C-alpha positions in Angstrom: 0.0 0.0 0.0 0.9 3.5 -0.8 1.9 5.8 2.2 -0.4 8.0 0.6 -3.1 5.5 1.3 -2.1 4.7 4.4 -2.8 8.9 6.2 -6.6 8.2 6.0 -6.0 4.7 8.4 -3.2 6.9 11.0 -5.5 9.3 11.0 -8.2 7.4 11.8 -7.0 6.0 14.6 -4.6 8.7 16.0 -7.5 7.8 18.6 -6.2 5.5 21.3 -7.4 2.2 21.7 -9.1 2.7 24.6 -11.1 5.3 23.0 -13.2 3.0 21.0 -12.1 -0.3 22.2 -9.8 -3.3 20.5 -13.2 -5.3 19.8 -14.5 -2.5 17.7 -10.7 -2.3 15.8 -10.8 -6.0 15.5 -13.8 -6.4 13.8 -12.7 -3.6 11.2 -9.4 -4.6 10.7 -10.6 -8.7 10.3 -12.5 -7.5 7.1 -9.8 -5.9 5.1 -7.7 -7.5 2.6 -4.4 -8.9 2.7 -2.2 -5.7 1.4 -4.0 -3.7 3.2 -4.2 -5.7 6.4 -0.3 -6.2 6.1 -0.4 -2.7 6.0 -2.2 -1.7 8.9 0.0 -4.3 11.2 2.8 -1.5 10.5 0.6 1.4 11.8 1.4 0.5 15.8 2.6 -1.7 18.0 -0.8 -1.9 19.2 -2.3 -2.8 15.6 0.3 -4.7 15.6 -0.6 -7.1 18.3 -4.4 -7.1 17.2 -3.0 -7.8 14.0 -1.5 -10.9 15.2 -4.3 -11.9 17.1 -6.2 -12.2 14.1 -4.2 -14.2 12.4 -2.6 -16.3 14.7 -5.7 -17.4 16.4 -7.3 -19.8 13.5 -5.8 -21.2 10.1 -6.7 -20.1 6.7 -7.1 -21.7 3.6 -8.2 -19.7 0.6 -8.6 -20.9 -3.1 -10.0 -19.9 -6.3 -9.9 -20.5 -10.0 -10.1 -18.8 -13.0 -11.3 -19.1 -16.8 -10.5 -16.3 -17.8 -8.6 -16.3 -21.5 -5.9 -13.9 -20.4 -2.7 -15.6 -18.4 -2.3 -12.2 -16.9 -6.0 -11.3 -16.3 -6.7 -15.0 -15.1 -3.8 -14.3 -12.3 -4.8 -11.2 -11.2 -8.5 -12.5 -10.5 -7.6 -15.5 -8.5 -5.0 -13.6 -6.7 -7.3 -10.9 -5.4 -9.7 -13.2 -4.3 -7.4 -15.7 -2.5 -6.0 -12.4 -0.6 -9.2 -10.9 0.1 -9.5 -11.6 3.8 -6.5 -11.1 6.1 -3.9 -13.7 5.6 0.0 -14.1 5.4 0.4 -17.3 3.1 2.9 -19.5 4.3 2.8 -21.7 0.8 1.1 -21.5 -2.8 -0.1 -23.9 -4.8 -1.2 -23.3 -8.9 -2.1 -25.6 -11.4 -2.9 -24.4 -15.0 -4.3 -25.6 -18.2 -2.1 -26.7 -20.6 -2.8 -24.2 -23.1 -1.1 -21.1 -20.7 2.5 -21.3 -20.4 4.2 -22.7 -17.2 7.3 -20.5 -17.3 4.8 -17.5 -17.9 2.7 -18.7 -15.2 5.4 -19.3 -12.7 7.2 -15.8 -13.1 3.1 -13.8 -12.5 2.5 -16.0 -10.0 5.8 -15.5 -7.8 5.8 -12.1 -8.6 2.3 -11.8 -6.8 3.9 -12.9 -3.2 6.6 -12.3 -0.9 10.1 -14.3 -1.7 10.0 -16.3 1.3 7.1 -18.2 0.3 7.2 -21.6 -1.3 5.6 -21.8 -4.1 4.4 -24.9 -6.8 2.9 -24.2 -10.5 1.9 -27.2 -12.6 0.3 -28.1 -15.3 -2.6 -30.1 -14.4 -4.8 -32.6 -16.3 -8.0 -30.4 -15.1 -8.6 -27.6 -12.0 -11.7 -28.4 -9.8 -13.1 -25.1 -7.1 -14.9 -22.1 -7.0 -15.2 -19.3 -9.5 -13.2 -16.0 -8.5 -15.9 -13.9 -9.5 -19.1 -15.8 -9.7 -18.3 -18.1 -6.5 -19.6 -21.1 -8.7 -18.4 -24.3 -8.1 -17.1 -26.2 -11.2 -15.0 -29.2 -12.3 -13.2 -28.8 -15.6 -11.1 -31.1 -17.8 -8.8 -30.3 -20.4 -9.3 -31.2 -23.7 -5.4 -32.7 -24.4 -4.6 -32.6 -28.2 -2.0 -34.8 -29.0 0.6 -31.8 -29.7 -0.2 -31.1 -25.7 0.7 -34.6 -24.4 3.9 -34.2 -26.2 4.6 -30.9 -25.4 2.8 -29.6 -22.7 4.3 -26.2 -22.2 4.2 -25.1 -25.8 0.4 -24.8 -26.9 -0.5 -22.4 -29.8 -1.5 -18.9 -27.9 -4.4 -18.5 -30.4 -5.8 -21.4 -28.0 -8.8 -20.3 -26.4 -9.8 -23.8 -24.9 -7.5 -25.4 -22.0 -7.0 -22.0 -20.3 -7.8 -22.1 -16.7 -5.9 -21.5 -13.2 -6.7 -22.9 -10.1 -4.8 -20.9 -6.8 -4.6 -22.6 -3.5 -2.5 -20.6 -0.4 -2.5 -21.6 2.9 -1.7 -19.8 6.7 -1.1 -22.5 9.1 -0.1 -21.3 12.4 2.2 -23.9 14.4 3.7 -25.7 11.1 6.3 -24.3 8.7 6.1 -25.2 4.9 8.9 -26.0 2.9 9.7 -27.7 -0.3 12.4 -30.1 -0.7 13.5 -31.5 -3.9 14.1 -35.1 -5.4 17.6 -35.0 -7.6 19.2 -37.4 -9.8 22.2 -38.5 -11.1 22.9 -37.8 -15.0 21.6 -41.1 -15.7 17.8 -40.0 -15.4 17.1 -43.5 -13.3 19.4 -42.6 -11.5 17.0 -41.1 -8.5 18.8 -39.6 -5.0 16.1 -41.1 -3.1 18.2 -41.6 0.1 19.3 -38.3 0.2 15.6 -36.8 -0.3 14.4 -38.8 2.2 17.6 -37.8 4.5 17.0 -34.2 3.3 13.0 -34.3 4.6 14.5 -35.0 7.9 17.1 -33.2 8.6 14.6 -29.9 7.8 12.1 -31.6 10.1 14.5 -32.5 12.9 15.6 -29.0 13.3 12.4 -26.9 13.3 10.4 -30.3 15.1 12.7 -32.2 17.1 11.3 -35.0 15.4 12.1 -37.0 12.0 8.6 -37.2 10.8 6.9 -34.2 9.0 2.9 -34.0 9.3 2.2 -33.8 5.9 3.8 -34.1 2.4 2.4 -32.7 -1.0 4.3 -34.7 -3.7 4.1 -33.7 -7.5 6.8 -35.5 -9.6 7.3 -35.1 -13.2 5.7 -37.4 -15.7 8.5 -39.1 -17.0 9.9 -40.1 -13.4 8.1 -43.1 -11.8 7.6 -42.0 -8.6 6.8 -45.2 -7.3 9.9 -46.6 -5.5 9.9 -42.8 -4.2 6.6 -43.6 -2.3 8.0 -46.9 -1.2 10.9 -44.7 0.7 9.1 -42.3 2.2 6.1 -45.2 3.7 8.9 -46.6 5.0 10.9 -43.4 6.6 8.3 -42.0 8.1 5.6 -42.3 11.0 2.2 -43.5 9.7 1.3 -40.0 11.6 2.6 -38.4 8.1 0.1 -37.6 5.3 1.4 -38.0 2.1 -0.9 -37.0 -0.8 -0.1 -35.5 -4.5 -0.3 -35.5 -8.0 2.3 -38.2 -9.5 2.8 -37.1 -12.8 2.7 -33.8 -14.1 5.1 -31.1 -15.5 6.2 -27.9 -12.8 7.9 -24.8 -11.7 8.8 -24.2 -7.9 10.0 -21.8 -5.4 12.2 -22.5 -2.8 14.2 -20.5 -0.4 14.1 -17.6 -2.0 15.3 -19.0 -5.5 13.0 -19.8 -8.5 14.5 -23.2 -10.0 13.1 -23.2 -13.4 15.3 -26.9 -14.6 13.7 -30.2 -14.7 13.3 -32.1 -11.4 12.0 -35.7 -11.0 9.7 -34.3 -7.7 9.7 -31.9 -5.2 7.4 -32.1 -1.7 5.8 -29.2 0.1 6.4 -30.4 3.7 4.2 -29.1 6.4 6.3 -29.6 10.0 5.3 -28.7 13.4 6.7 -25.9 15.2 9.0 -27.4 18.6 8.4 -23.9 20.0 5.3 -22.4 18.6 3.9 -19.5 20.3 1.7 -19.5 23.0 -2.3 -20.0 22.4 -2.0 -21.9 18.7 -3.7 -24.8 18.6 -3.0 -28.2 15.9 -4.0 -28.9 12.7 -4.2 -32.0 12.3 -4.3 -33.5 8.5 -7.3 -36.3 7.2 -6.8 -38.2 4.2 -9.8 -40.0 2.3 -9.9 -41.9 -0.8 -12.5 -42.7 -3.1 -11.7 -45.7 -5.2 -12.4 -46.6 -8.9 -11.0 -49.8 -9.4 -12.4 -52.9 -8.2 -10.8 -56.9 -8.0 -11.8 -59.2 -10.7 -10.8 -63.0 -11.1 -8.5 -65.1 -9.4 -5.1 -64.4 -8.0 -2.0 -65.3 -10.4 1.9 -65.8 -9.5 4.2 -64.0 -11.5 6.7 -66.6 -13.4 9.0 -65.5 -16.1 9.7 -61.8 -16.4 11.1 -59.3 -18.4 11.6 -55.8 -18.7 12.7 -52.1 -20.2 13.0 -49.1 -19.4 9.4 -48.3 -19.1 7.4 -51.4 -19.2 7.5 -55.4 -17.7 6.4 -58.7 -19.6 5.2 -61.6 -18.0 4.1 -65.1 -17.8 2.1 -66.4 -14.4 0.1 -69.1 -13.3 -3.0 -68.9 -11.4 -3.5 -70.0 -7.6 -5.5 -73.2 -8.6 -3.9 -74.0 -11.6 -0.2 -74.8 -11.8 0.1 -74.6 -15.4 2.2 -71.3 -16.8 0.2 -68.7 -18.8 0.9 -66.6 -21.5 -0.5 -62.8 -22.0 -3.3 -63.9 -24.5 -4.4 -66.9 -22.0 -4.6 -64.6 -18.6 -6.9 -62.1 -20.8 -9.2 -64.3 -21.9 -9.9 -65.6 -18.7 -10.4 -62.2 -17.3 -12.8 -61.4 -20.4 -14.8 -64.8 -19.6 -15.1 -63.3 -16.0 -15.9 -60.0 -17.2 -18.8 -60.6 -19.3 -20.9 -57.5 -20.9 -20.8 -55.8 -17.4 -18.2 -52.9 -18.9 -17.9 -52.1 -22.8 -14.6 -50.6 -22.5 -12.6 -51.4 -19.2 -9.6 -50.2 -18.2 -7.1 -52.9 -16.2 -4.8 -52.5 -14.0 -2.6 -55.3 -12.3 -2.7 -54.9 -8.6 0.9 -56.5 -7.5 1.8 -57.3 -3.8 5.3 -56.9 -3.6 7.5 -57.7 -0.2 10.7 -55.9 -0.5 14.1 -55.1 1.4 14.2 -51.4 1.9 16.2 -48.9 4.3 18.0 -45.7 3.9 21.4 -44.8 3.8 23.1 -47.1 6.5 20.2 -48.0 8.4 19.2 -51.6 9.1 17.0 -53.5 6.5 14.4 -54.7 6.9 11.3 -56.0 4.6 8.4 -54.4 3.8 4.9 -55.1 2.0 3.1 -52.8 -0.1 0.6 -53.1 -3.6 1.5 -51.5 -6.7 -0.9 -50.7 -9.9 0.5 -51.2 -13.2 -1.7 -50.8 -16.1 -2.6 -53.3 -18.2 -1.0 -52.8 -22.3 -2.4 -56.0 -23.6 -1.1 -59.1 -24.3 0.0 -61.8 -26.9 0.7 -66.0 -27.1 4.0 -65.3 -25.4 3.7 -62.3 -22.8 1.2 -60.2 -20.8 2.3 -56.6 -21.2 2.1 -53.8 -18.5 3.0 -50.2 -17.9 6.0 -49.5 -15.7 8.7 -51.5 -14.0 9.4 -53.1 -10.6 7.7 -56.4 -10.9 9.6 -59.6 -9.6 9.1 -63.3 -10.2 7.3 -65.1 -7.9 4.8 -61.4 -7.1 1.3 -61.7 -6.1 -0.8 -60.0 -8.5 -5.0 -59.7 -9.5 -6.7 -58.1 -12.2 -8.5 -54.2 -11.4 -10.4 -52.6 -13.2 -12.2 -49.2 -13.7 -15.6 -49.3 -12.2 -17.9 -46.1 -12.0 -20.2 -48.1 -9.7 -17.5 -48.9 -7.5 -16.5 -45.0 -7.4 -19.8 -44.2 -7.0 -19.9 -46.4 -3.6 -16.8 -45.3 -2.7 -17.6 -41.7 -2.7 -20.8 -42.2 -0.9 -18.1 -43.9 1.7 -16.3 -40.9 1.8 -18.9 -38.8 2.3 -19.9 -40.9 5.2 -16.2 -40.6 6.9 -16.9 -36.8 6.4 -20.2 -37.1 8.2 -18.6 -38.3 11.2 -16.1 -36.0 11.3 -18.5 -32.9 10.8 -20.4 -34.3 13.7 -17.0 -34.2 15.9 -15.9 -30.8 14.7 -17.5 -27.4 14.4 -17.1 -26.1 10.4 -16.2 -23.0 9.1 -19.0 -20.8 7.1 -17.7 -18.0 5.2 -21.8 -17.3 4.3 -22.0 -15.7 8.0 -17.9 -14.5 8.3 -17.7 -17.3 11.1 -18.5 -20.9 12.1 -21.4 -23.1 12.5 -20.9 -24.9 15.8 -21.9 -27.8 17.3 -21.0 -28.0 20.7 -17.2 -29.5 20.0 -13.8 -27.7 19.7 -12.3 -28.9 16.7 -13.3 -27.5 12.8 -12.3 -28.0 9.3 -11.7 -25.3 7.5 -10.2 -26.5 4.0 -9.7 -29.4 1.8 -7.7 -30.6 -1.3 -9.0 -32.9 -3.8 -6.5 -34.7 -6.0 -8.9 -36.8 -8.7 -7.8 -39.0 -11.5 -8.1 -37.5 -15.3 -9.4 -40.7 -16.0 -13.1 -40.1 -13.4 -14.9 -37.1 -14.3 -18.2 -36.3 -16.1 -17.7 -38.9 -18.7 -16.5 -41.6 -16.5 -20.0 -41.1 -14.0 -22.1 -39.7 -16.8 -23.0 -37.2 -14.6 -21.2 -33.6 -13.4 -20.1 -33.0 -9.7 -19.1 -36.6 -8.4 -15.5 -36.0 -7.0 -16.7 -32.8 -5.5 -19.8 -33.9 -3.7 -18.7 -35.6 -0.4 -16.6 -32.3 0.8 -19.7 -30.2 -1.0 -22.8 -32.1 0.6 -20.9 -32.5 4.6 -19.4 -28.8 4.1 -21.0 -26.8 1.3 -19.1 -23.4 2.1 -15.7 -24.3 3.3 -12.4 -23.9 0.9 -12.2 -26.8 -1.0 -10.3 -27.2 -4.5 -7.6 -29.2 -6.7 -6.9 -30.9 -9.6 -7.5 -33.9 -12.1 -4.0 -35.8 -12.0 -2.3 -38.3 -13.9 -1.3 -40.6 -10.7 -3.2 -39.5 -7.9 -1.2 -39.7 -4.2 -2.5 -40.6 -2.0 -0.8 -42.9 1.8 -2.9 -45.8 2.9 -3.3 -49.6 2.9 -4.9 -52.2 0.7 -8.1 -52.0 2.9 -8.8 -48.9 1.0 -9.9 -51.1 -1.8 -12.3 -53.3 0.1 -10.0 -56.6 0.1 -11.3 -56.8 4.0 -8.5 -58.8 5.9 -6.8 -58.3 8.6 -3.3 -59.0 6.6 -4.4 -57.0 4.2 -4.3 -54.1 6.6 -0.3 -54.2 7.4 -0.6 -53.7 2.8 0.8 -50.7 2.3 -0.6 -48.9 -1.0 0.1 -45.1 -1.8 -0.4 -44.8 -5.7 -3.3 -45.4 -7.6 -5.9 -44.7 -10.4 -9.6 -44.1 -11.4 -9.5 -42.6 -7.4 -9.8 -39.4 -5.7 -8.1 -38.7 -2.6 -9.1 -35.9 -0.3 -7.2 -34.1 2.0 -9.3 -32.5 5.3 -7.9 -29.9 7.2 -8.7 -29.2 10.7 -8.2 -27.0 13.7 -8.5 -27.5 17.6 -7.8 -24.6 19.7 -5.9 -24.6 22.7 -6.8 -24.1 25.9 -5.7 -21.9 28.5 -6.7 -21.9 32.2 -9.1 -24.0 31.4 -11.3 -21.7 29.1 -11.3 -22.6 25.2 -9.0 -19.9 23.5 -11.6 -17.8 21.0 -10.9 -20.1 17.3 -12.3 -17.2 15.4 -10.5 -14.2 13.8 -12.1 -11.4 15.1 -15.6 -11.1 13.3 -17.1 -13.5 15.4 -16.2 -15.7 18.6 -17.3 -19.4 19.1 -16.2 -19.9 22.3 -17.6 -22.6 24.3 
């Protein structure tokens, strides 16, 4: 803000304080934006401190897209209206359409906040949230040509399809964000996964005491398979840590007050508690939910003979109750015979148990169990082909496939799961500048959808799926985020129904046809026994 612009506000309150009282100040200065909020923390050391009230005492979340056909124009809107309540973002989050460039993108976007701030951009398979200037909420998938999927940052700029922005920023009070990146060696298999994972806690350790972050936002690049990534991290860190993300997708990032603008395999936004926050923050605590939209089909097989390349695996197997060694064209026929009419054109996907040695750097090994999806290519009289590498002979795998029905229940899971947790929480309703409450301490205040590009309107033949759970349990709370290509997000193979108790210690973090939702919520603390106020300054739900 202008010093000019700021004489009206010094002279307004050349008043003291006690003159008209810090409620009455509070409740002004809660409804101005973010510049000019920022602005009027600078005015006095009693501001200052009401200031900091306000934003110290509850967590924000803000989010907001954009269709407009102008990069610039499309920025500018999101960007007021993610800063249009006081906030002081401790991370942003863009993804774009493919048709707006990345590198344009990036350098608006950074511009927009302060240096310190880490900061994502990709380019995203479709942007899912609430209009900047209507407030409607939409879903929206691109329309890929195939010049896009080859080149992603280099569509024509007489384009007028494709072009959308979603912005998500975030003021967490009592965890610091920070992005860490996944290098390689010139050989581009050649991940440094040891020293990401090595690099994720030593950050952690020092601001923590602890080697675990809270959460992790992962977004790797398409060409890297971010699987044995996943497999590191499950294993390095607490099952306390939410890992969620978008596995394959092309970005930009900020970090430490540096724009990198090369190729990296991944980066993660890690979101770590403060050892010595101030007094009178509460937690947020992190919920992950996935809806699933794939579903088993036929019997189990044992891998046999296999092969592979850089980028795909061929196999023979034989099946649990039959001994004798099956070729590609085989396996699939008895999947089609077990398939029927039910779907006219399924997707598969090999679900593969896998029990591997694993450890980092010169820790102690020891074996772990998780399930992998690999799609299915096809198959001939010799082989069964599949996407991606990393199967072993002698693996447990069964058929998947994608199953709007499945998704359907799913979701109506999820939405259940939210239920409960709306019943245990007090929500956040920016229709009445305050919360709804229900008698408990706890509220959500945001979420973060990560859907596959593969669900959508023409998967469930119908608009508004993925969105629905958060929409239906809280219809006015931030919520947005993006159609992926590998969806992220941490659990077990009970996610997909299998139902036993072994099944349960199956770790599984990557996946397809799914959406994963990430819940955000706050409890307060309290001091002297009496609940500490969890609302900015408008309104006050203590109990």
């Amino acid at each position: 803000m202008e010093k000019q612009s700021l004489q009206p506000l010094r002279k307004m309150f050349s008043i003291s304080v006690d003159d008209i009282g810090e409620d009455l100040i509070q409740n002004i200065l809660c409804r101005l934006p973010a510049s000019s909020f920022a602005s009027a923390a600078c005015v006095s050391r009693s501001w200052n401190s009401i200031c900091n009230r306000i934003l110290f005492s509850f967590p924000k979340l803000s989010s907001a897209l954009s269709f407009n056909p102008s990069l610039e124009d499309a920025v500018s809107e999101v960007v007021d209206k993610v800063l249009s309540k006081p906030t002081r973002p401790h991370f942003a989050l863009a993804s774009i359409g493919p048709s707006f460039s990345l590198q344009q993108a990036h350098q608006l976007i950074t511009g927009k906040f302060g240096s310190e701030i880490p900061l994502i951009v990709n380019i995203s398979e479709g942007i899912i949230g609430r209009d900047a200037l209507t407030d409607e909420f939409r879903e929206v998938q691109w329309e890929v040509t195939e010049e896009e999927e080859d080149d992603p940052a280099g569509a024509s700029p007489n384009e007028k399809v494709n072009r959308g922005i979603i912005l998500t920023v975030g003021f967490l009070p009592g965890l610091k964000a920070h992005i860490v990146p996944l290098l390689q060696e010139k050989d581009p298999r050649g991940l440094l996964i040891d020293e990401f994972v090595m690099s994720i806690r030593e950050y952690t350790s020092s601001v923590s005491g602890s080697g675990s972050p809270s959460g992790i936002v992962l977004f790797s690049d398409r060409k890297t398979d971010i699987k044995p990534v996943l497999q590191k991290l499950d294993h390095a860190f607490s099952l306390d840590t939410v890992i969620v993300g978008d596995g394959g997708s092309q970005f930009l990032y900020r970090s430490d007050d540096r724009n990198y603008t090369t190729r990296r395999p991944a980066v993660a936004l890690l979101f770590v508690k403060e050892r010595d926050k101030p007094l009178g923050i509460g937690e947020t605590k992190f919920h992950v939910m996935l809806s699933t939209g794939l579903s088993p089909l036929g019997s189990t097989y044992k891998s046999v003979s296999v092969k592979s390349n850089k980028s795909s695996t061929w196999l023979t197997a034989i099946r649990d109750t039959l001994h004798e060694d099956l070729d590609g064209q085989s396996i699939l026929d008895e999947i089609y015979d077990e398939l029927g009419d039910r779907i006219q054109f399924p997707v598969f996907y090999l679900g593969v148990t896998k029990r591997r040695r694993c450890s980092v750097g010169l820790e102690k090994v020891r074996r772990i169990t998780f399930h992998e999806f690999h799609e299915v290519l096809g198959g001939n009289e010799e082989y069964l082909f599949v996407n991606s590498v990393g199967i072993k002979s002698g693996d447990l795998f069964r058929f998947y496939l994608s199953d709007s029905k499945a998704a359907l229940s799913s979701g109506k899971e999820v939405s259940d799961k939210l239920g409960h947790l709306k019943q245990d929480c007090n929500y956040t309703d920016n229709r009445f500048g305050g919360s709804v409450t229900n008698g408990n301490t706890r509220e959500v205040f945001g979420g973060i959808i990560f859907s596959c590009c593969g669900r959508g309107d023409s998967f469930f033949g119908q608009p508004g799926i993925d969105s629905l759970p958060f929409l239906e349990n809280f219809p006015r709370v931030t919520f947005g985020g993006t159609y992926c290509n590998g969806e992220i997000g941490r659990g077990n193979l009970n996610l997909y129904g299998q139902g036993t108790e072994e099944d349960g210690d199956v770790r599984c973090s990557w996946h397809a046809f799914s959406a994963v939702y990430l819940i955000m919520s706050y409890t307060p603390p309290l001091l002297q026994g009496k609940l500490v106020s969890t609302e900015p300054g408008c309104s006050s739900s203590n109990q």
